[in-house]
Amino acid sequence: MESNKRPEEMVRITTKELADKFIAEQIDAVKKQVGDKKVLLALSGGVDSSVVAALLIKAIGRNLVCVHVNHGLLRKGEPEQVVEVFKNQMNANLVYVDAVDRFLDKLAGVAEPEKKRKIIGAEFIRVFEEEARKQDGIEFLAQGTIYPDILESGPVKAHHNVGGLPEDLKFELVEPLKFLFKDEVRVVGKALGLPDNMVYRQPFPGPGLGVRCLGAITRDRLECVRESDAILREEFAKNGLEGKVWQYFTVVPDFKSVGVKGGLRTFEYPVIIRAVNTLDAMTATVEDVPFALLQHITDRITREVKGVNRVLYDLTPKPCGTIEWE
Ligand code: XMP
């Protein structure tokens, strides 16, 4: 059985030269492993699956079949970027699945966080399985497993595998990043020519915006999460906080409050901003965001996001709050 321990002699990949060497070695290894057979990959657009995709496209071209499932819980612009980078720029064999209605219909009325997670996970496997069955001659499954997933350190819940596929779809695994730490994956991704906003992306939970649209997900509140998150990310990038703050996002609870806009009484949702720093996600501190910037973001969100009349900043460290709200 293949070892799951990082070889002791393996040098830490910190430079483009070391990344190029790693890429060349992995291209050889993948070619040797899969020959002229087809490989399937669930491509979310997150750092790890994107780096695996770019590497495998270099190794086997269109024999890599990438499946991008848009479950409606991705951040603004992400599905479009996956199509642009992989299909248009890298000529990937990419299957784009619009499963938005399917996921949101399944999640309708479900308020319990773990139940929501289970539905999202199970539905993802189902959609992926259906796409896998449509493909002929697949013998391998590529996954963006990285070394911390194997070590299972910390509470960062990995979402890198599509374990749970039925017996007859148990393909041989291709896991070229399995001995890399996250910082090394980013160096490799950069060397492969992936855009910075893909390579240096902040952590994003597998169930996506689904755990930030609190309680039972509704389309209107989901749009509030997506649009407010896009404004927050834009303002953090403009103000030098992108790449400095470990994780930042917005949350929309499932209650409304009274407000006033243009002299008229409103009854709309609040948006909660969360911005934290951590080393391992076990504990986290709150970023000291300049007050003027918080005011500016509040102004933009309340003016630009339909259905929102209030913005709050979450000052709670972990513990006693977790990073996500659900
Ligand atoms: P918490 O909320 O537990 O989050 O303090 C710690 C880190 O894990 C991420 N997280 C998840 N990632 N699936 C994931 O892939 C999940 O269900 C999930 N829940 C939390 C969270 O974003 C943070 O980085």
mmCIF file with all atom_site columns, C-alpha atoms and ligand atoms in Angstrom, residues 113-114 117 154-160 202-208 211-212 246-247 249 274 276 278 280-284 318 321-326, ligand 1:
data_model
loop_
_atom_site.group_PDB
_atom_site.id
_atom_site.type_symbol
_atom_site.label_atom_id
_atom_site.label_alt_id
_atom_site.label_comp_id
_atom_site.label_asym_id
_atom_site.label_entity_id
_atom_site.label_seq_id
_atom_site.pdbx_PDB_ins_code
_atom_site.Cartn_x
_atom_site.Cartn_y
_atom_site.Cartn_z
_atom_site.occupancy
_atom_site.B_iso_or_equiv
_atom_site.pdbx_formal_charge
_atom_site.auth_seq_id
_atom_site.auth_comp_id
_atom_site.auth_asym_id
_atom_site.auth_atom_id
_atom_site.pdbx_PDB_model_num
ATOM   1  C CA  . PRO A 1 113 ? -27.251 23.543 10.519 1.00 0.00 ? 113 PRO A CA  1
ATOM   2  C CA  . GLU A 1 114 ? -26.007 19.943 10.483 1.00 0.00 ? 114 GLU A CA  1
ATOM   3  C CA  . ARG A 1 117 ? -24.605 20.430 5.698  1.00 0.00 ? 117 ARG A CA  1
ATOM   4  C CA  . GLY A 1 154 ? -7.330  21.152 13.395 1.00 0.00 ? 154 GLY A CA  1
ATOM   5  C CA  . PRO A 1 155 ? -11.003 21.698 12.887 1.00 0.00 ? 155 PRO A CA  1
ATOM   6  C CA  . VAL A 1 156 ? -10.775 22.940 9.298  1.00 0.00 ? 156 VAL A CA  1
ATOM   7  C CA  . LYS A 1 157 ? -13.281 20.568 7.838  1.00 0.00 ? 157 LYS A CA  1
ATOM   8  C CA  . ALA A 1 158 ? -11.784 19.277 4.655  1.00 0.00 ? 158 ALA A CA  1
ATOM   9  C CA  . HIS A 1 159 ? -14.034 18.929 1.679  1.00 0.00 ? 159 HIS A CA  1
ATOM   10 C CA  . HIS A 1 160 ? -11.596 17.541 -0.781 1.00 0.00 ? 160 HIS A CA  1
ATOM   11 C CA  . GLN A 1 202 ? -9.198  32.725 1.869  1.00 0.00 ? 202 GLN A CA  1
ATOM   12 C CA  . PRO A 1 203 ? -10.614 29.475 3.278  1.00 0.00 ? 203 PRO A CA  1
ATOM   13 C CA  . PHE A 1 204 ? -14.185 28.809 2.194  1.00 0.00 ? 204 PHE A CA  1
ATOM   14 C CA  . PRO A 1 205 ? -16.343 26.080 3.743  1.00 0.00 ? 205 PRO A CA  1
ATOM   15 C CA  . GLY A 1 206 ? -17.551 23.213 1.564  1.00 0.00 ? 206 GLY A CA  1
ATOM   16 C CA  . PRO A 1 207 ? -21.231 24.063 2.207  1.00 0.00 ? 207 PRO A CA  1
ATOM   17 C CA  . GLY A 1 208 ? -20.353 27.583 1.098  1.00 0.00 ? 208 GLY A CA  1
ATOM   18 C CA  . VAL A 1 211 ? -23.821 28.137 6.446  1.00 0.00 ? 211 VAL A CA  1
ATOM   19 C CA  . ARG A 1 212 ? -23.849 31.944 6.266  1.00 0.00 ? 212 ARG A CA  1
ATOM   20 C CA  . TRP A 1 246 ? -7.208  35.261 7.398  1.00 0.00 ? 246 TRP A CA  1
ATOM   21 C CA  . GLN A 1 247 ? -10.941 34.960 6.814  1.00 0.00 ? 247 GLN A CA  1
ATOM   22 C CA  . PHE A 1 249 ? -17.270 37.184 5.254  1.00 0.00 ? 249 PHE A CA  1
ATOM   23 C CA  . ARG A 1 274 ? -16.977 38.682 10.520 1.00 0.00 ? 274 ARG A CA  1
ATOM   24 C CA  . VAL A 1 276 ? -10.800 36.946 11.946 1.00 0.00 ? 276 VAL A CA  1
ATOM   25 C CA  . THR A 1 278 ? -5.886  32.557 13.204 1.00 0.00 ? 278 THR A CA  1
ATOM   26 C CA  . ASP A 1 280 ? -4.904  26.868 12.731 1.00 0.00 ? 280 ASP A CA  1
ATOM   27 C CA  . ALA A 1 281 ? -8.622  27.759 13.020 1.00 0.00 ? 281 ALA A CA  1
ATOM   28 C CA  . MET A 1 282 ? -8.688  26.255 16.543 1.00 0.00 ? 282 MET A CA  1
ATOM   29 C CA  . THR A 1 283 ? -8.695  29.736 18.071 1.00 0.00 ? 283 THR A CA  1
ATOM   30 C CA  . ALA A 1 284 ? -9.195  33.074 16.360 1.00 0.00 ? 284 ALA A CA  1
ATOM   31 C CA  . LYS A 1 318 ? -12.942 31.948 19.122 1.00 0.00 ? 318 LYS A CA  1
ATOM   32 C CA  . GLY A 1 321 ? -17.684 32.025 19.194 1.00 0.00 ? 321 GLY A CA  1
ATOM   33 C CA  . THR A 1 322 ? -16.776 29.721 16.337 1.00 0.00 ? 322 THR A CA  1
ATOM   34 C CA  . ILE A 1 323 ? -15.566 31.347 13.121 1.00 0.00 ? 323 ILE A CA  1
ATOM   35 C CA  . GLU A 1 324 ? -18.718 30.464 11.174 1.00 0.00 ? 324 GLU A CA  1
ATOM   36 C CA  . TRP A 1 325 ? -22.136 31.109 12.685 1.00 0.00 ? 325 TRP A CA  1
ATOM   37 C CA  . GLU A 1 326 ? -23.509 27.647 11.954 1.00 0.00 ? 326 GLU A CA  1
HETATM 38 P P1  . XMP B 2 .   ? -15.417 27.068 12.871 1.00 0.00 ? 1   XMP B P1  1
HETATM 39 O O1  . XMP B 2 .   ? -16.696 27.730 12.476 1.00 0.00 ? 1   XMP B O1  1
HETATM 40 O O2  . XMP B 2 .   ? -15.607 25.642 13.293 1.00 0.00 ? 1   XMP B O2  1
HETATM 41 O O3  . XMP B 2 .   ? -14.560 27.029 11.543 1.00 0.00 ? 1   XMP B O3  1
HETATM 42 O O4  . XMP B 2 .   ? -14.637 27.869 13.870 1.00 0.00 ? 1   XMP B O4  1
HETATM 43 C C1  . XMP B 2 .   ? -13.185 26.684 11.454 1.00 0.00 ? 1   XMP B C1  1
HETATM 44 C C2  . XMP B 2 .   ? -12.795 26.717 9.987  1.00 0.00 ? 1   XMP B C2  1
HETATM 45 O O5  . XMP B 2 .   ? -13.484 25.662 9.285  1.00 0.00 ? 1   XMP B O5  1
HETATM 46 C C3  . XMP B 2 .   ? -14.283 26.196 8.255  1.00 0.00 ? 1   XMP B C3  1
HETATM 47 N N1  . XMP B 2 .   ? -15.554 25.427 8.245  1.00 0.00 ? 1   XMP B N1  1
HETATM 48 C C4  . XMP B 2 .   ? -15.862 24.506 7.332  1.00 0.00 ? 1   XMP B C4  1
HETATM 49 N N2  . XMP B 2 .   ? -15.187 24.064 6.248  1.00 0.00 ? 1   XMP B N2  1
HETATM 50 N N3  . XMP B 2 .   ? -16.954 22.568 5.773  1.00 0.00 ? 1   XMP B N3  1
HETATM 51 C C5  . XMP B 2 .   ? -15.746 23.101 5.468  1.00 0.00 ? 1   XMP B C5  1
HETATM 52 O O6  . XMP B 2 .   ? -15.148 22.693 4.465  1.00 0.00 ? 1   XMP B O6  1
HETATM 53 C C6  . XMP B 2 .   ? -17.708 22.977 6.848  1.00 0.00 ? 1   XMP B C6  1
HETATM 54 O O7  . XMP B 2 .   ? -18.785 22.480 7.087  1.00 0.00 ? 1   XMP B O7  1
HETATM 55 C C7  . XMP B 2 .   ? -17.116 23.995 7.661  1.00 0.00 ? 1   XMP B C7  1
HETATM 56 N N4  . XMP B 2 .   ? -17.526 24.624 8.789  1.00 0.00 ? 1   XMP B N4  1
HETATM 57 C C8  . XMP B 2 .   ? -16.544 25.488 9.129  1.00 0.00 ? 1   XMP B C8  1
HETATM 58 C C9  . XMP B 2 .   ? -14.506 27.658 8.604  1.00 0.00 ? 1   XMP B C9  1
HETATM 59 O O8  . XMP B 2 .   ? -14.806 28.452 7.457  1.00 0.00 ? 1   XMP B O8  1
HETATM 60 C C10 . XMP B 2 .   ? -13.212 28.003 9.271  1.00 0.00 ? 1   XMP B C10 1
HETATM 61 O O9  . XMP B 2 .   ? -12.216 28.308 8.296  1.00 0.00 ? 1   XMP B O9  1
#
